[in-house]
Amino acid sequence: MIRDEVIQAIEENKIIAITRGIYDEELRKLAKALVDGGIRCFEITFDQTDPHTAETITRNIKMLKEQFGDVLKLGVGTVLTTEQVHIAKEAGAEFIVSPNFNEAVVKETLDVGLVSMPGAMTPSEICAADEAGADFIKLFPAGTLGIKYCKDIYAPLHHVKYIATVSVTEETFKQYLDLGFAGAGISSRLVDKKLREEGNYAELTRRAQRFVEIASKY
């Protein structure tokens, strides 16, 4: 099953590069740099304020599929509705990420054969998402909550697969993996706007390599 392959890829690679507001040629160059650094799971996000976000997401998912084929597992983030699940599915996405838990979105994601990764923060949200069938729980915002909060949550609820997000650095990435998390969604360190403006994609490749090296030890 494709779903099983995507779940396995996320578990093995432990890194999901998250992009927001980066499209077309700039996205293509960024994706190439990160793939060169070993990144294999990639997320682009809906912009709920943009009336054309469905077309933008569709165009960019198809572009990445055409260039990288099966090398990249592609997901769509900030999915808030069942309609957006279908837009992502039709574009070629393989996993669905949300900042929140919406049971209807989780159920629809599973029904169309995609991997589900809703966001949750509290024990009640985590348990509800798990009971709804979510494959992973995006602990959001893990970076803001802090590692102590993550430890306290993980202790009684370590039966679910957590993906940490927000402000993940090389240091905190290792801490999450030490704790037992399945992986992390990484944005700022891998999509650094200043480096992109300078055209310094080589540094983004080097950063990707460092994250991949950390993940390889787990």
JSON list of N, CA and C in Angstrom, two decimals, residues 18 120-121 138-151 162-169 171-173 175-176 179 181 183-188:
[
{"chain": "A", "resi": 18, "resn": "ILE", "atom": "N", "xyz": [9.27, 21.79, 5.95]},
{"chain": "A", "resi": 18, "resn": "ILE", "atom": "CA", "xyz": [8.01, 22.53, 5.83]},
{"chain": "A", "resi": 18, "resn": "ILE", "atom": "C", "xyz": [8.27, 23.86, 5.14]},
{"chain": "A", "resi": 120, "resn": "ALA", "atom": "N", "xyz": [-2.06, 18.68, 17.46]},
{"chain": "A", "resi": 120, "resn": "ALA", "atom": "CA", "xyz": [-2.66, 18.58, 18.79]},
{"chain": "A", "resi": 120, "resn": "ALA", "atom": "C", "xyz": [-1.68, 19.13, 19.80]},
{"chain": "A", "resi": 121, "resn": "MET", "atom": "N", "xyz": [-2.23, 19.63, 20.92]},
{"chain": "A", "resi": 121, "resn": "MET", "atom": "CA", "xyz": [-1.38, 20.17, 21.97]},
{"chain": "A", "resi": 121, "resn": "MET", "atom": "C", "xyz": [-1.68, 19.53, 23.32]},
{"chain": "A", "resi": 138, "resn": "LYS", "atom": "N", "xyz": [1.03, 15.67, 15.11]},
{"chain": "A", "resi": 138, "resn": "LYS", "atom": "CA", "xyz": [1.90, 16.84, 15.03]},
{"chain": "A", "resi": 138, "resn": "LYS", "atom": "C", "xyz": [1.76, 17.60, 16.35]},
{"chain": "A", "resi": 139, "resn": "LEU", "atom": "N", "xyz": [2.76, 17.49, 17.22]},
{"chain": "A", "resi": 139, "resn": "LEU", "atom": "CA", "xyz": [2.69, 18.21, 18.48]},
{"chain": "A", "resi": 139, "resn": "LEU", "atom": "C", "xyz": [2.99, 19.67, 18.20]},
{"chain": "A", "resi": 140, "resn": "PHE", "atom": "N", "xyz": [1.96, 20.48, 18.31]},
{"chain": "A", "resi": 140, "resn": "PHE", "atom": "CA", "xyz": [2.03, 21.87, 17.86]},
{"chain": "A", "resi": 140, "resn": "PHE", "atom": "C", "xyz": [1.51, 22.81, 18.94]},
{"chain": "A", "resi": 141, "resn": "PRO", "atom": "N", "xyz": [2.31, 23.81, 19.32]},
{"chain": "A", "resi": 141, "resn": "PRO", "atom": "CA", "xyz": [3.65, 24.14, 18.83]},
{"chain": "A", "resi": 141, "resn": "PRO", "atom": "C", "xyz": [4.72, 23.63, 19.80]},
{"chain": "A", "resi": 142, "resn": "ALA", "atom": "N", "xyz": [5.36, 22.55, 19.49]},
{"chain": "A", "resi": 142, "resn": "ALA", "atom": "CA", "xyz": [6.31, 21.91, 20.40]},
{"chain": "A", "resi": 142, "resn": "ALA", "atom": "C", "xyz": [7.44, 22.86, 20.80]},
{"chain": "A", "resi": 143, "resn": "GLY", "atom": "N", "xyz": [7.95, 23.61, 19.83]},
{"chain": "A", "resi": 143, "resn": "GLY", "atom": "CA", "xyz": [9.05, 24.52, 20.13]},
{"chain": "A", "resi": 143, "resn": "GLY", "atom": "C", "xyz": [8.68, 25.59, 21.12]},
{"chain": "A", "resi": 144, "resn": "THR", "atom": "N", "xyz": [7.44, 26.06, 21.07]},
{"chain": "A", "resi": 144, "resn": "THR", "atom": "CA", "xyz": [6.97, 27.07, 22.01]},
{"chain": "A", "resi": 144, "resn": "THR", "atom": "C", "xyz": [6.69, 26.47, 23.38]},
{"chain": "A", "resi": 145, "resn": "LEU", "atom": "N", "xyz": [6.14, 25.28, 23.39]},
{"chain": "A", "resi": 145, "resn": "LEU", "atom": "CA", "xyz": [5.80, 24.61, 24.65]},
{"chain": "A", "resi": 145, "resn": "LEU", "atom": "C", "xyz": [7.05, 24.19, 25.41]},
{"chain": "A", "resi": 146, "resn": "GLY", "atom": "N", "xyz": [8.08, 23.80, 24.68]},
{"chain": "A", "resi": 146, "resn": "GLY", "atom": "CA", "xyz": [9.35, 23.44, 25.32]},
{"chain": "A", "resi": 146, "resn": "GLY", "atom": "C", "xyz": [9.51, 21.94, 25.54]},
{"chain": "A", "resi": 147, "resn": "ILE", "atom": "N", "xyz": [10.76, 21.53, 25.71]},
{"chain": "A", "resi": 147, "resn": "ILE", "atom": "CA", "xyz": [11.07, 20.11, 25.81]},
{"chain": "A", "resi": 147, "resn": "ILE", "atom": "C", "xyz": [10.48, 19.50, 27.08]},
{"chain": "A", "resi": 148, "resn": "LYS", "atom": "N", "xyz": [10.38, 20.27, 28.17]},
{"chain": "A", "resi": 148, "resn": "LYS", "atom": "CA", "xyz": [9.81, 19.72, 29.40]},
{"chain": "A", "resi": 148, "resn": "LYS", "atom": "C", "xyz": [8.34, 19.35, 29.19]},
{"chain": "A", "resi": 149, "resn": "TYR", "atom": "N", "xyz": [7.61, 20.21, 28.51]},
{"chain": "A", "resi": 149, "resn": "TYR", "atom": "CA", "xyz": [6.22, 19.90, 28.21]},
{"chain": "A", "resi": 149, "resn": "TYR", "atom": "C", "xyz": [6.14, 18.63, 27.37]},
{"chain": "A", "resi": 150, "resn": "CYS", "atom": "N", "xyz": [7.01, 18.52, 26.39]},
{"chain": "A", "resi": 150, "resn": "CYS", "atom": "CA", "xyz": [7.01, 17.34, 25.52]},
{"chain": "A", "resi": 150, "resn": "CYS", "atom": "C", "xyz": [7.29, 16.07, 26.33]},
{"chain": "A", "resi": 151, "resn": "LYS", "atom": "N", "xyz": [8.23, 16.15, 27.26]},
{"chain": "A", "resi": 151, "resn": "LYS", "atom": "CA", "xyz": [8.54, 15.00, 28.12]},
{"chain": "A", "resi": 151, "resn": "LYS", "atom": "C", "xyz": [7.33, 14.63, 28.97]},
{"chain": "A", "resi": 162, "resn": "TYR", "atom": "N", "xyz": [4.73, 10.92, 17.51]},
{"chain": "A", "resi": 162, "resn": "TYR", "atom": "CA", "xyz": [4.77, 12.37, 17.53]},
{"chain": "A", "resi": 162, "resn": "TYR", "atom": "C", "xyz": [5.73, 12.94, 16.50]},
{"chain": "A", "resi": 163, "resn": "ILE", "atom": "N", "xyz": [5.29, 14.04, 15.88]},
{"chain": "A", "resi": 163, "resn": "ILE", "atom": "CA", "xyz": [6.14, 14.85, 15.03]},
{"chain": "A", "resi": 163, "resn": "ILE", "atom": "C", "xyz": [6.20, 16.24, 15.68]},
{"chain": "A", "resi": 164, "resn": "ALA", "atom": "N", "xyz": [7.38, 16.65, 16.13]},
{"chain": "A", "resi": 164, "resn": "ALA", "atom": "CA", "xyz": [7.54, 17.96, 16.75]},
{"chain": "A", "resi": 164, "resn": "ALA", "atom": "C", "xyz": [7.63, 19.04, 15.69]},
{"chain": "A", "resi": 165, "resn": "THR", "atom": "N", "xyz": [7.03, 20.19, 15.97]},
{"chain": "A", "resi": 165, "resn": "THR", "atom": "CA", "xyz": [7.11, 21.31, 15.03]},
{"chain": "A", "resi": 165, "resn": "THR", "atom": "C", "xyz": [7.33, 22.62, 15.77]},
{"chain": "A", "resi": 166, "resn": "VAL", "atom": "N", "xyz": [7.76, 23.60, 15.03]},
{"chain": "A", "resi": 166, "resn": "VAL", "atom": "CA", "xyz": [8.02, 24.99, 15.45]},
{"chain": "A", "resi": 166, "resn": "VAL", "atom": "C", "xyz": [9.42, 25.15, 16.05]},
{"chain": "A", "resi": 167, "resn": "SER", "atom": "N", "xyz": [10.23, 25.93, 15.37]},
{"chain": "A", "resi": 167, "resn": "SER", "atom": "CA", "xyz": [11.57, 26.32, 15.84]},
{"chain": "A", "resi": 167, "resn": "SER", "atom": "C", "xyz": [12.47, 25.13, 16.13]},
{"chain": "A", "resi": 168, "resn": "VAL", "atom": "N", "xyz": [12.40, 24.10, 15.30]},
{"chain": "A", "resi": 168, "resn": "VAL", "atom": "CA", "xyz": [13.25, 22.93, 15.50]},
{"chain": "A", "resi": 168, "resn": "VAL", "atom": "C", "xyz": [14.65, 23.23, 14.99]},
{"chain": "A", "resi": 169, "resn": "THR", "atom": "N", "xyz": [15.64, 23.06, 15.87]},
{"chain": "A", "resi": 169, "resn": "THR", "atom": "CA", "xyz": [17.04, 23.24, 15.51]},
{"chain": "A", "resi": 169, "resn": "THR", "atom": "C", "xyz": [17.73, 21.88, 15.57]},
{"chain": "A", "resi": 171, "resn": "GLU", "atom": "N", "xyz": [19.93, 21.00, 17.64]},
{"chain": "A", "resi": 171, "resn": "GLU", "atom": "CA", "xyz": [19.99, 20.60, 19.05]},
{"chain": "A", "resi": 171, "resn": "GLU", "atom": "C", "xyz": [18.66, 20.05, 19.54]},
{"chain": "A", "resi": 172, "resn": "THR", "atom": "N", "xyz": [17.57, 20.78, 19.27]},
{"chain": "A", "resi": 172, "resn": "THR", "atom": "CA", "xyz": [16.27, 20.30, 19.77]},
{"chain": "A", "resi": 172, "resn": "THR", "atom": "C", "xyz": [15.79, 19.08, 19.00]},
{"chain": "A", "resi": 173, "resn": "PHE", "atom": "N", "xyz": [16.16, 18.98, 17.73]},
{"chain": "A", "resi": 173, "resn": "PHE", "atom": "CA", "xyz": [15.80, 17.78, 16.96]},
{"chain": "A", "resi": 173, "resn": "PHE", "atom": "C", "xyz": [16.33, 16.53, 17.65]},
{"chain": "A", "resi": 175, "resn": "GLN", "atom": "N", "xyz": [17.03, 16.23, 20.77]},
{"chain": "A", "resi": 175, "resn": "GLN", "atom": "CA", "xyz": [16.30, 16.06, 22.03]},
{"chain": "A", "resi": 175, "resn": "GLN", "atom": "C", "xyz": [14.96, 15.37, 21.81]},
{"chain": "A", "resi": 176, "resn": "TYR", "atom": "N", "xyz": [14.26, 15.75, 20.75]},
{"chain": "A", "resi": 176, "resn": "TYR", "atom": "CA", "xyz": [12.97, 15.10, 20.45]},
{"chain": "A", "resi": 176, "resn": "TYR", "atom": "C", "xyz": [13.18, 13.62, 20.14]},
{"chain": "A", "resi": 179, "resn": "LEU", "atom": "N", "xyz": [13.92, 11.63, 23.15]},
{"chain": "A", "resi": 179, "resn": "LEU", "atom": "CA", "xyz": [12.70, 11.44, 23.94]},
{"chain": "A", "resi": 179, "resn": "LEU", "atom": "C", "xyz": [11.86, 10.28, 23.43]},
{"chain": "A", "resi": 181, "resn": "PHE", "atom": "N", "xyz": [10.31, 10.68, 20.04]},
{"chain": "A", "resi": 181, "resn": "PHE", "atom": "CA", "xyz": [9.45, 11.18, 18.97]},
{"chain": "A", "resi": 181, "resn": "PHE", "atom": "C", "xyz": [9.80, 10.49, 17.65]},
{"chain": "A", "resi": 183, "resn": "GLY", "atom": "N", "xyz": [9.78, 11.99, 14.79]},
{"chain": "A", "resi": 183, "resn": "GLY", "atom": "CA", "xyz": [10.51, 12.90, 13.93]},
{"chain": "A", "resi": 183, "resn": "GLY", "atom": "C", "xyz": [10.10, 14.34, 14.19]},
{"chain": "A", "resi": 184, "resn": "ALA", "atom": "N", "xyz": [10.39, 15.21, 13.22]},
{"chain": "A", "resi": 184, "resn": "ALA", "atom": "CA", "xyz": [10.09, 16.63, 13.37]},
{"chain": "A", "resi": 184, "resn": "ALA", "atom": "C", "xyz": [9.80, 17.26, 12.03]},
{"chain": "A", "resi": 185, "resn": "GLY", "atom": "N", "xyz": [8.95, 18.27, 12.07]},
{"chain": "A", "resi": 185, "resn": "GLY", "atom": "CA", "xyz": [8.74, 19.13, 10.92]},
{"chain": "A", "resi": 185, "resn": "GLY", "atom": "C", "xyz": [9.65, 20.34, 11.07]},
{"chain": "A", "resi": 186, "resn": "ILE", "atom": "N", "xyz": [10.51, 20.56, 10.10]},
{"chain": "A", "resi": 186, "resn": "ILE", "atom": "CA", "xyz": [11.54, 21.59, 10.23]},
{"chain": "A", "resi": 186, "resn": "ILE", "atom": "C", "xyz": [11.33, 22.65, 9.15]},
{"chain": "A", "resi": 187, "resn": "SER", "atom": "N", "xyz": [11.26, 23.90, 9.59]},
{"chain": "A", "resi": 187, "resn": "SER", "atom": "CA", "xyz": [11.02, 24.98, 8.64]},
{"chain": "A", "resi": 187, "resn": "SER", "atom": "C", "xyz": [12.19, 25.95, 8.59]},
{"chain": "A", "resi": 188, "resn": "SER", "atom": "N", "xyz": [12.30, 26.84, 9.57]},
{"chain": "A", "resi": 188, "resn": "SER", "atom": "CA", "xyz": [13.22, 27.98, 9.45]},
{"chain": "A", "resi": 188, "resn": "SER", "atom": "C", "xyz": [14.66, 27.58, 9.15]}
]
